[in-house]
mmCIF file of C-alpha atoms and ligand atoms in Angstrom:
data_model
loop_
_atom_site.group_PDB
_atom_site.id
_atom_site.type_symbol
_atom_site.label_atom_id
_atom_site.label_comp_id
_atom_site.label_asym_id
_atom_site.label_seq_id
_atom_site.Cartn_x
_atom_site.Cartn_y
_atom_site.Cartn_z
ATOM 1 C CA MET P 1 13.317 -17.965 -11.860
ATOM 2 C CA ALA P 2 16.539 -16.105 -11.049
ATOM 3 C CA VAL P 3 19.682 -17.964 -9.959
ATOM 4 C CA LYS P 4 20.478 -17.360 -6.288
ATOM 5 C CA ASP P 5 23.904 -17.112 -4.672
ATOM 6 C CA ASP P 6 25.271 -19.983 -2.583
ATOM 7 C CA GLY P 7 23.488 -18.787 0.539
ATOM 8 C CA GLY P 8 20.143 -19.062 -1.268
ATOM 9 C CA LYS P 9 19.473 -15.396 -0.621
ATOM 10 C CA VAL P 10 17.326 -13.291 -2.910
ATOM 11 C CA ARG P 11 19.364 -10.212 -3.837
ATOM 12 C CA PHE P 12 17.423 -6.965 -3.781
ATOM 13 C CA ALA P 13 17.795 -3.439 -5.141
ATOM 14 C CA ILE P 14 15.818 -0.681 -3.413
ATOM 15 C CA VAL P 15 14.828 2.127 -5.772
ATOM 16 C CA GLY P 16 13.700 5.193 -3.830
ATOM 17 C CA THR P 17 15.225 5.184 -0.355
ATOM 18 C CA GLY P 18 12.951 7.637 1.458
ATOM 19 C CA LEU P 19 10.610 6.701 4.294
ATOM 20 C CA MET P 20 9.140 3.607 2.638
ATOM 21 C CA GLY P 21 12.363 2.462 0.988
ATOM 22 C CA ILE P 22 13.994 2.451 4.418
ATOM 23 C CA GLU P 23 11.067 0.505 5.871
ATOM 24 C CA HIS P 24 11.722 -2.116 3.183
ATOM 25 C CA ILE P 25 15.430 -2.147 4.055
ATOM 26 C CA ARG P 26 14.814 -2.562 7.789
ATOM 27 C CA ASN P 27 12.375 -5.405 7.202
ATOM 28 C CA LEU P 28 14.491 -7.234 4.620
ATOM 29 C CA LYS P 29 17.381 -7.078 7.082
ATOM 30 C CA LEU P 30 15.318 -9.256 9.436
ATOM 31 C CA ARG P 31 15.167 -12.026 6.824
ATOM 32 C CA PRO P 32 18.026 -14.498 6.499
ATOM 33 C CA ASP P 33 16.849 -15.338 2.960
ATOM 34 C CA ALA P 34 17.211 -11.790 1.603
ATOM 35 C CA GLN P 35 20.141 -9.488 0.959
ATOM 36 C CA ILE P 36 20.218 -5.868 -0.195
ATOM 37 C CA VAL P 37 22.895 -5.413 -2.832
ATOM 38 C CA ALA P 38 21.883 -2.174 -4.587
ATOM 39 C CA LEU P 39 20.335 1.222 -3.904
ATOM 40 C CA SER P 40 19.162 3.978 -6.217
ATOM 41 C CA ASP P 41 17.882 7.426 -5.314
ATOM 42 C CA PRO P 42 18.618 10.854 -6.833
ATOM 43 C CA THR P 43 18.722 12.425 -3.344
ATOM 44 C CA ARG P 44 22.073 12.106 -1.564
ATOM 45 C CA ARG P 45 20.495 12.478 1.889
ATOM 46 C CA SER P 46 18.065 9.608 1.239
ATOM 47 C CA LEU P 47 20.932 7.369 0.127
ATOM 48 C CA ASP P 48 22.919 8.266 3.251
ATOM 49 C CA LYS P 49 19.958 7.415 5.472
ATOM 50 C CA ALA P 50 19.494 4.115 3.639
ATOM 51 C CA LYS P 51 23.156 3.247 4.177
ATOM 52 C CA ALA P 52 22.822 4.078 7.852
ATOM 53 C CA ALA P 53 19.815 1.720 8.018
ATOM 54 C CA LEU P 54 21.887 -0.979 6.304
ATOM 55 C CA GLY P 55 24.639 -0.743 8.911
ATOM 56 C CA GLU P 56 27.574 -3.022 8.075
ATOM 57 C CA ASP P 57 25.816 -4.258 4.936
ATOM 58 C CA ALA P 58 26.295 -0.768 3.455
ATOM 59 C CA ASN P 59 29.943 -1.687 2.802
ATOM 60 C CA SER P 60 28.930 -4.224 0.165
ATOM 61 C CA VAL P 61 26.037 -2.312 -1.441
ATOM 62 C CA GLU P 62 26.322 -0.696 -4.909
ATOM 63 C CA THR P 63 24.549 2.570 -5.716
ATOM 64 C CA PHE P 64 23.102 3.359 -9.136
ATOM 65 C CA ASP P 65 21.739 6.498 -10.801
ATOM 66 C CA ASP P 66 18.505 4.843 -11.923
ATOM 67 C CA CYS P 67 16.870 1.584 -13.027
ATOM 68 C CA ALA P 68 18.457 1.753 -16.487
ATOM 69 C CA ALA P 69 21.896 1.739 -14.818
ATOM 70 C CA ILE P 70 20.851 -1.165 -12.569
ATOM 71 C CA VAL P 71 19.754 -3.202 -15.580
ATOM 72 C CA ALA P 72 22.920 -2.344 -17.527
ATOM 73 C CA ALA P 73 25.050 -3.525 -14.587
ATOM 74 C CA ARG P 74 23.053 -6.730 -14.307
ATOM 75 C CA ASN P 75 23.508 -7.377 -18.022
ATOM 76 C CA SER P 76 27.249 -7.084 -17.358
ATOM 77 C CA GLY P 77 27.174 -9.670 -14.589
ATOM 78 C CA PHE P 78 26.017 -7.787 -11.455
ATOM 79 C CA ALA P 79 24.077 -10.380 -9.436
ATOM 80 C CA LEU P 80 20.545 -9.186 -8.710
ATOM 81 C CA ASP P 81 17.205 -10.991 -8.393
ATOM 82 C CA ALA P 82 14.586 -8.474 -7.277
ATOM 83 C CA VAL P 83 13.810 -4.756 -7.215
ATOM 84 C CA ILE P 84 11.544 -2.835 -4.851
ATOM 85 C CA VAL P 85 10.304 0.433 -6.337
ATOM 86 C CA ALA P 86 9.556 2.928 -3.557
ATOM 87 C CA SER P 87 9.949 6.188 -5.451
ATOM 88 C CA PRO P 88 7.169 8.838 -5.485
ATOM 89 C CA ASN P 89 3.848 7.786 -7.044
ATOM 90 C CA HIS P 90 4.185 9.814 -10.252
ATOM 91 C CA THR P 91 7.592 8.252 -10.995
ATOM 92 C CA HIS P 92 6.430 4.600 -10.829
ATOM 93 C CA HIS P 93 5.398 4.380 -14.495
ATOM 94 C CA ASP P 94 8.751 5.522 -15.908
ATOM 95 C CA THR P 95 10.873 3.976 -13.160
ATOM 96 C CA LEU P 96 9.444 0.535 -13.899
ATOM 97 C CA LYS P 97 9.987 0.675 -17.676
ATOM 98 C CA PRO P 98 13.664 -0.427 -17.823
ATOM 99 C CA LEU P 99 12.910 -3.321 -15.438
ATOM 100 C CA PHE P 100 10.291 -4.937 -17.659
ATOM 101 C CA GLY P 101 11.530 -7.820 -19.782
ATOM 102 C CA THR P 102 14.609 -8.381 -17.623
ATOM 103 C CA GLY P 103 13.383 -11.348 -15.581
ATOM 104 C CA LEU P 104 13.852 -9.378 -12.373
ATOM 105 C CA HIS P 105 11.191 -9.862 -9.697
ATOM 106 C CA ILE P 106 9.508 -6.527 -9.004
ATOM 107 C CA LEU P 107 7.574 -5.199 -6.017
ATOM 108 C CA CYS P 108 6.155 -1.756 -6.813
ATOM 109 C CA GLU P 109 4.778 0.335 -3.976
ATOM 110 C CA LYS P 110 1.182 1.491 -4.094
ATOM 111 C CA PRO P 111 -0.390 3.248 -5.860
ATOM 112 C CA LEU P 112 0.612 1.389 -9.025
ATOM 113 C CA CYS P 113 0.429 4.688 -10.941
ATOM 114 C CA THR P 114 -1.299 8.055 -10.565
ATOM 115 C CA THR P 115 -3.483 7.844 -13.688
ATOM 116 C CA LEU P 116 -5.611 5.119 -15.229
ATOM 117 C CA ASP P 117 -3.753 5.323 -18.550
ATOM 118 C CA ASP P 118 -0.375 4.821 -16.889
ATOM 119 C CA ALA P 119 -1.776 2.030 -14.716
ATOM 120 C CA ARG P 120 -3.266 0.213 -17.730
ATOM 121 C CA ARG P 121 0.029 0.443 -19.648
ATOM 122 C CA THR P 122 1.863 -0.859 -16.594
ATOM 123 C CA VAL P 123 -0.507 -3.811 -16.234
ATOM 124 C CA ASP P 124 0.100 -4.796 -19.874
ATOM 125 C CA ALA P 125 3.860 -4.486 -19.459
ATOM 126 C CA ALA P 126 3.814 -6.414 -16.173
ATOM 127 C CA LEU P 127 1.784 -9.265 -17.684
ATOM 128 C CA ALA P 128 4.181 -9.504 -20.646
ATOM 129 C CA HIS P 129 7.139 -9.358 -18.238
ATOM 130 C CA THR P 130 5.887 -12.342 -16.255
ATOM 131 C CA GLU P 131 4.816 -14.306 -19.319
ATOM 132 C CA ARG P 132 8.104 -13.840 -21.184
ATOM 133 C CA THR P 133 10.615 -13.924 -18.362
ATOM 134 C CA GLY P 134 8.926 -15.507 -15.329
ATOM 135 C CA GLY P 135 9.657 -12.375 -13.305
ATOM 136 C CA VAL P 136 7.110 -11.840 -10.519
ATOM 137 C CA PHE P 137 5.282 -8.503 -10.453
ATOM 138 C CA TRP P 138 3.688 -7.511 -7.150
ATOM 139 C CA VAL P 139 2.021 -4.306 -5.944
ATOM 140 C CA GLY P 140 2.836 -3.229 -2.384
ATOM 141 C CA MET P 141 -0.444 -3.297 -0.441
ATOM 142 C CA GLU P 142 0.849 -3.492 3.093
ATOM 143 C CA TYR P 143 -2.488 -3.171 4.876
ATOM 144 C CA ARG P 144 -3.470 -6.676 3.712
ATOM 145 C CA TYR P 145 -0.486 -8.007 5.655
ATOM 146 C CA MET P 146 -0.991 -6.423 9.079
ATOM 147 C CA PRO P 147 -1.445 -9.678 11.048
ATOM 148 C CA PRO P 148 -4.718 -8.624 12.773
ATOM 149 C CA VAL P 149 -6.136 -7.445 9.426
ATOM 150 C CA ALA P 150 -5.033 -10.659 7.691
ATOM 151 C CA GLU P 151 -6.773 -12.669 10.436
ATOM 152 C CA PHE P 152 -9.893 -10.496 10.143
ATOM 153 C CA VAL P 153 -10.016 -10.987 6.357
ATOM 154 C CA ALA P 154 -9.570 -14.756 6.726
ATOM 155 C CA ARG P 155 -12.427 -14.956 9.239
ATOM 156 C CA VAL P 156 -14.823 -12.904 7.117
ATOM 157 C CA LYS P 157 -13.979 -15.089 4.119
ATOM 158 C CA ALA P 158 -14.551 -18.209 6.250
ATOM 159 C CA GLY P 159 -18.098 -16.985 6.941
ATOM 160 C CA ALA P 160 -17.751 -15.516 10.452
ATOM 161 C CA VAL P 161 -20.367 -12.827 9.778
ATOM 162 C CA GLY P 162 -22.569 -14.885 7.474
ATOM 163 C CA ASN P 163 -23.449 -13.171 4.200
ATOM 164 C CA LEU P 164 -21.352 -9.973 4.226
ATOM 165 C CA ARG P 165 -23.527 -6.955 3.457
ATOM 166 C CA MET P 166 -21.672 -3.942 4.869
ATOM 167 C CA LEU P 167 -17.997 -3.119 5.234
ATOM 168 C CA ALA P 168 -16.995 0.073 7.025
ATOM 169 C CA ILE P 169 -13.388 1.234 7.061
ATOM 170 C CA ARG P 170 -12.361 4.180 9.198
ATOM 171 C CA GLU P 171 -8.931 5.736 9.047
ATOM 172 C CA HIS P 172 -8.537 8.582 11.531
ATOM 173 C CA ARG P 173 -4.887 9.607 11.583
ATOM 174 C CA PHE P 174 -2.201 12.249 11.430
ATOM 175 C CA PRO P 175 -1.789 14.612 8.462
ATOM 176 C CA PHE P 176 0.384 13.627 5.492
ATOM 177 C CA LEU P 177 4.053 13.697 6.507
ATOM 178 C CA ARG P 178 6.570 15.922 4.767
ATOM 179 C CA LYS P 179 8.171 14.058 1.849
ATOM 180 C CA VAL P 180 11.363 14.563 -0.094
ATOM 181 C CA ARG P 181 10.817 17.677 -2.265
ATOM 182 C CA ASP P 182 7.216 17.853 -0.988
ATOM 183 C CA TRP P 183 5.914 15.691 -3.833
ATOM 184 C CA ASN P 184 2.903 14.537 -1.792
ATOM 185 C CA ARG P 185 1.365 18.018 -1.522
ATOM 186 C CA PHE P 186 -0.058 17.964 -5.042
ATOM 187 C CA ASN P 187 -2.598 15.733 -6.787
ATOM 188 C CA ARG P 188 -0.517 15.719 -9.971
ATOM 189 C CA ASN P 189 2.209 13.794 -8.090
ATOM 190 C CA THR P 190 0.072 11.554 -5.895
ATOM 191 C CA GLY P 191 -3.017 10.895 -8.016
ATOM 192 C CA GLY P 192 -4.988 12.628 -5.251
ATOM 193 C CA THR P 193 -5.524 11.503 -1.664
ATOM 194 C CA MET P 194 -8.221 9.039 -2.702
ATOM 195 C CA VAL P 195 -5.660 7.299 -4.947
ATOM 196 C CA GLU P 196 -2.496 7.841 -2.908
ATOM 197 C CA LYS P 197 -3.702 6.928 0.576
ATOM 198 C CA CYS P 198 -7.025 5.285 -0.007
ATOM 199 C CA CYS P 199 -5.994 2.754 -2.676
ATOM 200 C CA HIS P 200 -5.032 0.581 0.330
ATOM 201 C CA PHE P 201 -8.611 0.622 1.580
ATOM 202 C CA PHE P 202 -10.207 0.172 -1.825
ATOM 203 C CA ASP P 203 -7.905 -2.822 -2.296
ATOM 204 C CA LEU P 204 -9.065 -4.198 1.069
ATOM 205 C CA MET P 205 -12.696 -3.660 0.074
ATOM 206 C CA ARG P 206 -12.264 -5.701 -3.132
ATOM 207 C CA LEU P 207 -10.380 -8.400 -1.239
ATOM 208 C CA ILE P 208 -12.940 -8.703 1.563
ATOM 209 C CA VAL P 209 -16.163 -8.188 -0.422
ATOM 210 C CA ASP P 210 -14.843 -10.500 -3.163
ATOM 211 C CA ALA P 211 -16.566 -8.573 -5.955
ATOM 212 C CA GLU P 212 -15.918 -5.596 -8.213
ATOM 213 C CA PRO P 213 -17.256 -2.102 -7.520
ATOM 214 C CA THR P 214 -20.026 -0.657 -9.668
ATOM 215 C CA ARG P 215 -20.526 2.845 -8.238
ATOM 216 C CA VAL P 216 -18.515 5.292 -6.136
ATOM 217 C CA PHE P 217 -19.745 8.396 -4.355
ATOM 218 C CA CYS P 218 -17.261 10.508 -2.439
ATOM 219 C CA SER P 219 -17.619 13.789 -0.594
ATOM 220 C CA GLY P 220 -14.326 15.322 0.516
ATOM 221 C CA ALA P 221 -12.199 18.452 0.786
ATOM 222 C CA MET P 222 -8.995 19.954 2.179
ATOM 223 C CA ASP P 223 -10.555 21.634 5.204
ATOM 224 C CA VAL P 224 -7.927 21.732 7.953
ATOM 225 C CA ASN P 225 -4.401 20.666 6.897
ATOM 226 C CA HIS P 226 -1.936 22.339 4.504
ATOM 227 C CA ARG P 227 -4.086 25.451 4.064
ATOM 228 C CA ASP P 228 -1.275 27.836 4.986
ATOM 229 C CA GLU P 229 1.470 25.883 3.212
ATOM 230 C CA ARG P 230 2.955 27.208 -0.034
ATOM 231 C CA TYR P 231 5.492 25.499 -2.310
ATOM 232 C CA ALA P 232 7.068 27.905 -4.828
ATOM 233 C CA GLY P 233 3.992 30.024 -4.188
ATOM 234 C CA GLU P 234 1.578 27.157 -4.873
ATOM 235 C CA LYS P 235 -1.043 25.986 -2.369
ATOM 236 C CA PRO P 236 -1.463 22.192 -1.867
ATOM 237 C CA ASP P 237 -4.628 20.709 -3.372
ATOM 238 C CA ILE P 238 -4.985 17.403 -1.497
ATOM 239 C CA ILE P 239 -8.092 16.159 0.313
ATOM 240 C CA ASP P 240 -7.674 15.781 4.095
ATOM 241 C CA ASN P 241 -11.113 14.335 4.924
ATOM 242 C CA SER P 242 -13.776 12.427 3.033
ATOM 243 C CA TYR P 243 -16.604 9.928 3.160
ATOM 244 C CA THR P 244 -16.725 7.428 0.299
ATOM 245 C CA ILE P 245 -19.490 4.922 -0.454
ATOM 246 C CA VAL P 246 -18.716 2.041 -2.809
ATOM 247 C CA ASP P 247 -21.426 -0.271 -4.200
ATOM 248 C CA PHE P 248 -20.306 -3.743 -5.278
ATOM 249 C CA ALA P 249 -21.630 -6.024 -8.016
ATOM 250 C CA ASN P 250 -22.693 -8.668 -5.467
ATOM 251 C CA GLY P 251 -24.922 -6.183 -3.660
ATOM 252 C CA ALA P 252 -22.565 -5.568 -0.733
ATOM 253 C CA ARG P 253 -21.758 -1.960 0.110
ATOM 254 C CA ALA P 254 -18.645 -0.479 1.644
ATOM 255 C CA MET P 255 -17.697 2.889 3.032
ATOM 256 C CA LEU P 256 -14.480 4.668 3.867
ATOM 257 C CA ASP P 257 -14.364 7.382 6.528
ATOM 258 C CA LEU P 258 -11.041 9.212 6.177
ATOM 259 C CA CYS P 259 -9.917 11.953 8.520
ATOM 260 C CA MET P 260 -6.329 13.184 8.478
ATOM 261 C CA PHE P 261 -6.589 15.585 11.390
ATOM 262 C CA ALA P 262 -7.460 13.008 14.036
ATOM 263 C CA GLU P 263 -4.021 11.927 15.270
ATOM 264 C CA GLY P 264 -5.362 11.808 18.827
ATOM 265 C CA SER P 265 -7.493 8.765 18.013
ATOM 266 C CA ARG P 266 -6.783 5.599 19.973
ATOM 267 C CA ASN P 267 -6.948 3.489 16.830
ATOM 268 C CA GLU P 268 -5.779 4.654 13.419
ATOM 269 C CA GLN P 269 -7.735 2.024 11.506
ATOM 270 C CA GLU P 270 -11.054 0.474 12.501
ATOM 271 C CA ILE P 271 -12.672 -1.961 10.095
ATOM 272 C CA ALA P 272 -16.119 -3.477 10.625
ATOM 273 C CA ALA P 273 -17.710 -6.198 8.501
ATOM 274 C CA VAL P 274 -21.402 -6.883 9.096
ATOM 275 C CA GLY P 275 -23.311 -9.802 7.657
ATOM 276 C CA ASP P 276 -26.677 -11.388 8.313
ATOM 277 C CA ARG P 277 -25.285 -13.386 11.250
ATOM 278 C CA ALA P 278 -22.696 -11.222 13.013
ATOM 279 C CA LYS P 279 -20.372 -8.245 13.059
ATOM 280 C CA LEU P 280 -16.579 -8.578 13.083
ATOM 281 C CA GLU P 281 -14.205 -5.691 13.768
ATOM 282 C CA VAL P 282 -10.449 -5.202 13.711
ATOM 283 C CA LEU P 283 -8.650 -2.366 15.468
ATOM 284 C CA ILE P 284 -5.161 -1.092 14.615
ATOM 285 C CA PRO P 285 -2.866 -0.499 16.505
ATOM 286 C CA ASP P 286 -4.763 -2.162 19.398
ATOM 287 C CA GLY P 287 -4.424 -5.369 17.365
ATOM 288 C CA ASP P 288 -7.786 -6.641 18.595
ATOM 289 C CA ILE P 289 -10.476 -8.540 16.734
ATOM 290 C CA VAL P 290 -14.005 -8.157 18.128
ATOM 291 C CA PHE P 291 -16.747 -10.629 17.260
ATOM 292 C CA SER P 292 -20.353 -9.630 17.975
ATOM 293 C CA PRO P 293 -22.912 -12.241 16.905
ATOM 294 C CA ARG P 294 -26.551 -11.270 16.569
ATOM 295 C CA VAL P 295 -28.403 -12.277 19.717
ATOM 296 C CA GLY P 296 -31.723 -10.488 19.399
ATOM 297 C CA PHE P 297 -32.563 -9.045 22.787
ATOM 298 C CA ALA P 298 -30.680 -11.763 24.699
ATOM 299 C CA PRO P 299 -27.481 -10.803 26.604
ATOM 300 C CA LYS P 300 -24.652 -9.839 24.223
ATOM 301 C CA LYS P 301 -21.939 -12.413 23.444
ATOM 302 C CA VAL P 302 -19.086 -10.161 22.395
ATOM 303 C CA GLU P 303 -15.688 -11.899 22.091
ATOM 304 C CA ARG P 304 -12.469 -9.848 21.970
ATOM 305 C CA GLU P 305 -9.133 -11.391 20.956
ATOM 306 C CA HIS P 306 -5.693 -9.887 20.636
ATOM 307 C CA VAL P 307 -3.477 -10.797 17.657
ATOM 308 C CA VAL P 308 0.151 -10.726 18.790
ATOM 309 C CA VAL P 309 2.803 -9.344 16.422
ATOM 310 C CA ASP P 310 6.513 -9.897 17.039
ATOM 311 C CA GLU P 311 7.997 -6.763 18.702
ATOM 312 C CA GLN P 312 11.054 -6.667 16.439
ATOM 313 C CA VAL P 313 8.829 -6.783 13.371
ATOM 314 C CA LEU P 314 6.570 -4.061 14.784
ATOM 315 C CA ARG P 315 9.608 -1.830 15.345
ATOM 316 C CA ALA P 316 10.905 -2.309 11.781
ATOM 317 C CA GLY P 317 8.223 -0.143 10.198
ATOM 318 C CA HIS P 318 5.147 2.006 10.516
ATOM 319 C CA HIS P 319 2.584 -0.513 9.299
ATOM 320 C CA HIS P 320 1.954 -2.881 12.214
ATOM 321 C CA GLY P 321 4.408 -5.478 10.900
ATOM 322 C CA ALA P 322 2.835 -5.614 7.441
ATOM 323 C CA THR P 323 5.965 -4.965 5.389
ATOM 324 C CA TYR P 324 7.769 -7.953 6.918
ATOM 325 C CA TYR P 325 4.917 -10.355 6.212
ATOM 326 C CA GLN P 326 4.359 -9.004 2.710
ATOM 327 C CA HIS P 327 8.050 -9.652 2.007
ATOM 328 C CA GLY P 328 7.525 -13.244 3.133
ATOM 329 C CA ALA P 329 4.700 -13.715 0.633
ATOM 330 C CA PHE P 330 6.679 -11.950 -2.134
ATOM 331 C CA LEU P 331 9.701 -14.180 -1.497
ATOM 332 C CA ALA P 332 7.485 -17.278 -1.574
ATOM 333 C CA ALA P 333 6.129 -16.176 -4.972
ATOM 334 C CA ILE P 334 9.693 -15.622 -6.242
ATOM 335 C CA ARG P 335 10.606 -19.165 -5.178
ATOM 336 C CA GLY P 336 7.504 -20.580 -6.843
ATOM 337 C CA GLN P 337 6.143 -21.563 -3.426
ATOM 338 C CA GLY P 338 3.203 -19.158 -3.382
ATOM 339 C CA ALA P 339 0.905 -17.187 -5.636
ATOM 340 C CA VAL P 340 1.293 -13.526 -6.555
ATOM 341 C CA GLU P 341 -1.257 -12.196 -4.073
ATOM 342 C CA VAL P 342 -1.370 -8.548 -5.176
ATOM 343 C CA THR P 343 -1.228 -8.448 -8.965
ATOM 344 C CA ALA P 344 -0.770 -5.488 -11.286
ATOM 345 C CA GLU P 345 -4.491 -5.828 -12.060
ATOM 346 C CA ASP P 346 -5.261 -5.472 -8.333
ATOM 347 C CA GLY P 347 -3.114 -2.336 -8.328
ATOM 348 C CA LEU P 348 -4.985 -0.930 -11.339
ATOM 349 C CA ARG P 349 -8.403 -1.641 -9.816
ATOM 350 C CA ALA P 350 -7.498 0.059 -6.539
ATOM 351 C CA VAL P 351 -6.308 3.094 -8.527
ATOM 352 C CA ALA P 352 -9.541 3.045 -10.559
ATOM 353 C CA ILE P 353 -11.718 3.315 -7.431
ATOM 354 C CA GLY P 354 -9.517 6.145 -6.160
ATOM 355 C CA VAL P 355 -9.716 7.979 -9.492
ATOM 356 C CA ALA P 356 -13.509 7.557 -9.440
ATOM 357 C CA ALA P 357 -13.637 8.931 -5.877
ATOM 358 C CA GLU P 358 -11.537 11.963 -6.834
ATOM 359 C CA ARG P 359 -13.823 12.579 -9.805
ATOM 360 C CA SER P 360 -16.902 12.145 -7.612
ATOM 361 C CA VAL P 361 -15.608 14.845 -5.240
ATOM 362 C CA ARG P 362 -14.919 17.261 -8.097
ATOM 363 C CA GLU P 363 -18.174 16.650 -9.945
ATOM 364 C CA LYS P 364 -20.366 16.157 -6.837
ATOM 365 C CA ARG P 365 -22.000 13.040 -8.249
ATOM 366 C CA ALA P 366 -21.801 9.265 -8.099
ATOM 367 C CA VAL P 367 -19.402 7.760 -10.651
ATOM 368 C CA GLU P 368 -20.289 4.453 -12.327
ATOM 369 C CA LEU P 369 -17.555 1.867 -12.877
ATOM 370 C CA ASP P 370 -17.336 -0.905 -15.464
ATOM 371 C CA THR P 371 -16.592 -4.203 -13.759
HETATM 372 N N1 LIG B 1 2.458 0.943 1.451
HETATM 373 C C1 LIG B 1 2.489 1.917 2.328
HETATM 374 O O1 LIG B 1 1.863 1.839 3.355
HETATM 375 C C2 LIG B 1 3.287 3.125 1.976
HETATM 376 C C3 LIG B 1 3.642 4.038 2.970
HETATM 377 C C4 LIG B 1 4.402 5.141 2.604
HETATM 378 C C5 LIG B 1 4.742 5.319 1.275
HETATM 379 N N2 LIG B 1 4.369 4.428 0.340
HETATM 380 C C6 LIG B 1 4.698 4.622 -1.071
HETATM 381 O O2 LIG B 1 6.117 4.534 -1.215
HETATM 382 C C7 LIG B 1 6.559 5.453 -2.206
HETATM 383 C C8 LIG B 1 7.597 6.376 -1.597
HETATM 384 O O3 LIG B 1 7.011 7.123 -0.560
HETATM 385 P P1 LIG B 1 7.890 7.701 0.634
HETATM 386 O O4 LIG B 1 6.938 7.943 1.737
HETATM 387 O O5 LIG B 1 9.050 6.811 0.899
HETATM 388 O O6 LIG B 1 8.378 9.095 -0.001
HETATM 389 P P2 LIG B 1 9.725 9.881 0.341
HETATM 390 O O7 LIG B 1 9.566 11.230 -0.226
HETATM 391 O O8 LIG B 1 10.051 9.729 1.787
HETATM 392 O O9 LIG B 1 10.844 9.087 -0.473
HETATM 393 C C9 LIG B 1 10.836 9.013 -1.864
HETATM 394 C C10 LIG B 1 12.289 8.863 -2.334
HETATM 395 O O10 LIG B 1 12.284 8.599 -3.744
HETATM 396 C C11 LIG B 1 13.331 9.356 -4.318
HETATM 397 N N3 LIG B 1 13.057 9.524 -5.740
HETATM 398 C C12 LIG B 1 12.468 10.555 -6.385
HETATM 399 N N4 LIG B 1 12.388 10.296 -7.708
HETATM 400 C C13 LIG B 1 12.960 9.082 -7.890
HETATM 401 C C14 LIG B 1 13.177 8.261 -9.016
HETATM 402 N N5 LIG B 1 12.768 8.638 -10.235
HETATM 403 N N6 LIG B 1 13.809 7.076 -8.842
HETATM 404 C C15 LIG B 1 14.205 6.675 -7.619
HETATM 405 N N7 LIG B 1 13.998 7.403 -6.508
HETATM 406 C C16 LIG B 1 13.387 8.583 -6.643
HETATM 407 C C17 LIG B 1 13.373 10.630 -3.528
HETATM 408 O O11 LIG B 1 14.634 11.273 -3.648
HETATM 409 C C18 LIG B 1 13.111 10.126 -2.117
HETATM 410 O O12 LIG B 1 14.309 9.792 -1.448
HETATM 411 C C19 LIG B 1 5.311 6.170 -2.711
HETATM 412 O O13 LIG B 1 4.825 5.534 -3.863
HETATM 413 C C20 LIG B 1 4.329 6.006 -1.581
HETATM 414 O O14 LIG B 1 2.975 6.071 -1.980
HETATM 415 C C21 LIG B 1 3.670 3.336 0.666
#
């Protein structure tokens, strides 16, 4: 485990200081046990925005060209414990390389990588990193850490619905935002929408169903968004709506209903777990959990509860407080006080379901997965 400064703070570098890097900065700033000491981003404007988000702390932050420069500085005595990689998806594989074997604790944003080969190589390197140096490796899967979702998952796992048979996840939201240099408009940079965006939901499916997927069928297309956009003459190729069905080895089935031209929806995420005894739902951003036990033809006994999230935490990001709580779990793992909850293997498996879904769309067939 890394040596901390006298204040006991974990010292962080943020690599990639665009939208998500800044969300990490704003959330780490809420934690007395964390300090941001380094930034790295090839885009001047992103660095300037990150410094603005840091406020006074920007005066004591160092900037570096890349991870190799960060590691070289650390080898020469620069005090650093942890790195958050929030660069574009297709850069994760190479960005991570210099960090492996250093003993640094690493949180890499989802998706782990954009291809299965890169993800597999990264899993091997991450395992060796932890084994040889004790450095934690964690994949950013914020949706697990939205407090209402975390409560929902805990209740399903505690048996609230009985034997879980069906899990339906609906995300009806706004189109993909513009990103720095428009990297997210092309599958080659993102892995495809089913990897980029939906790895969150495939990760949730594995977590909640507690089994591995065996078959994926996905029907999707780019029907509404981005059709008139051109980047150096090239038209985007990313899915903006899809239905995905995932069969699991324990017989449970899950589905994802994704629509990215539905920003008028009251809730952006609606998740429903149905078992042989009851149905449990969670609604984001309403923050409500709805329990509907089976009652036959007797009067319904629906119970609705609201899960409160601290206002300051809600304001620090775009993910219903998730980034703050994920940092808490990551810091606990760094201190040896908690497990690594989202492993490199979890990251790989979420990518694998997304890759299978993308292939299913292209080939118009169900894709089998090895468990
Ligand atoms: N977990 C979530 O809910 C969530 C939400 C948004 C984004 N993300 C992930 O975070 C990552 C960043 O997404 P974003 O929305 O912040 O994109 P963005 O375009 O807003 O920012 C990306 C930043 O990375 C910089 N960059 C490019 N190449 C780099 C490199 N090799 N090294 C360091 N920095 C580099 C860019 O200059 C830019 O400032 C992506 O992997 C994305 O999938 C996760």
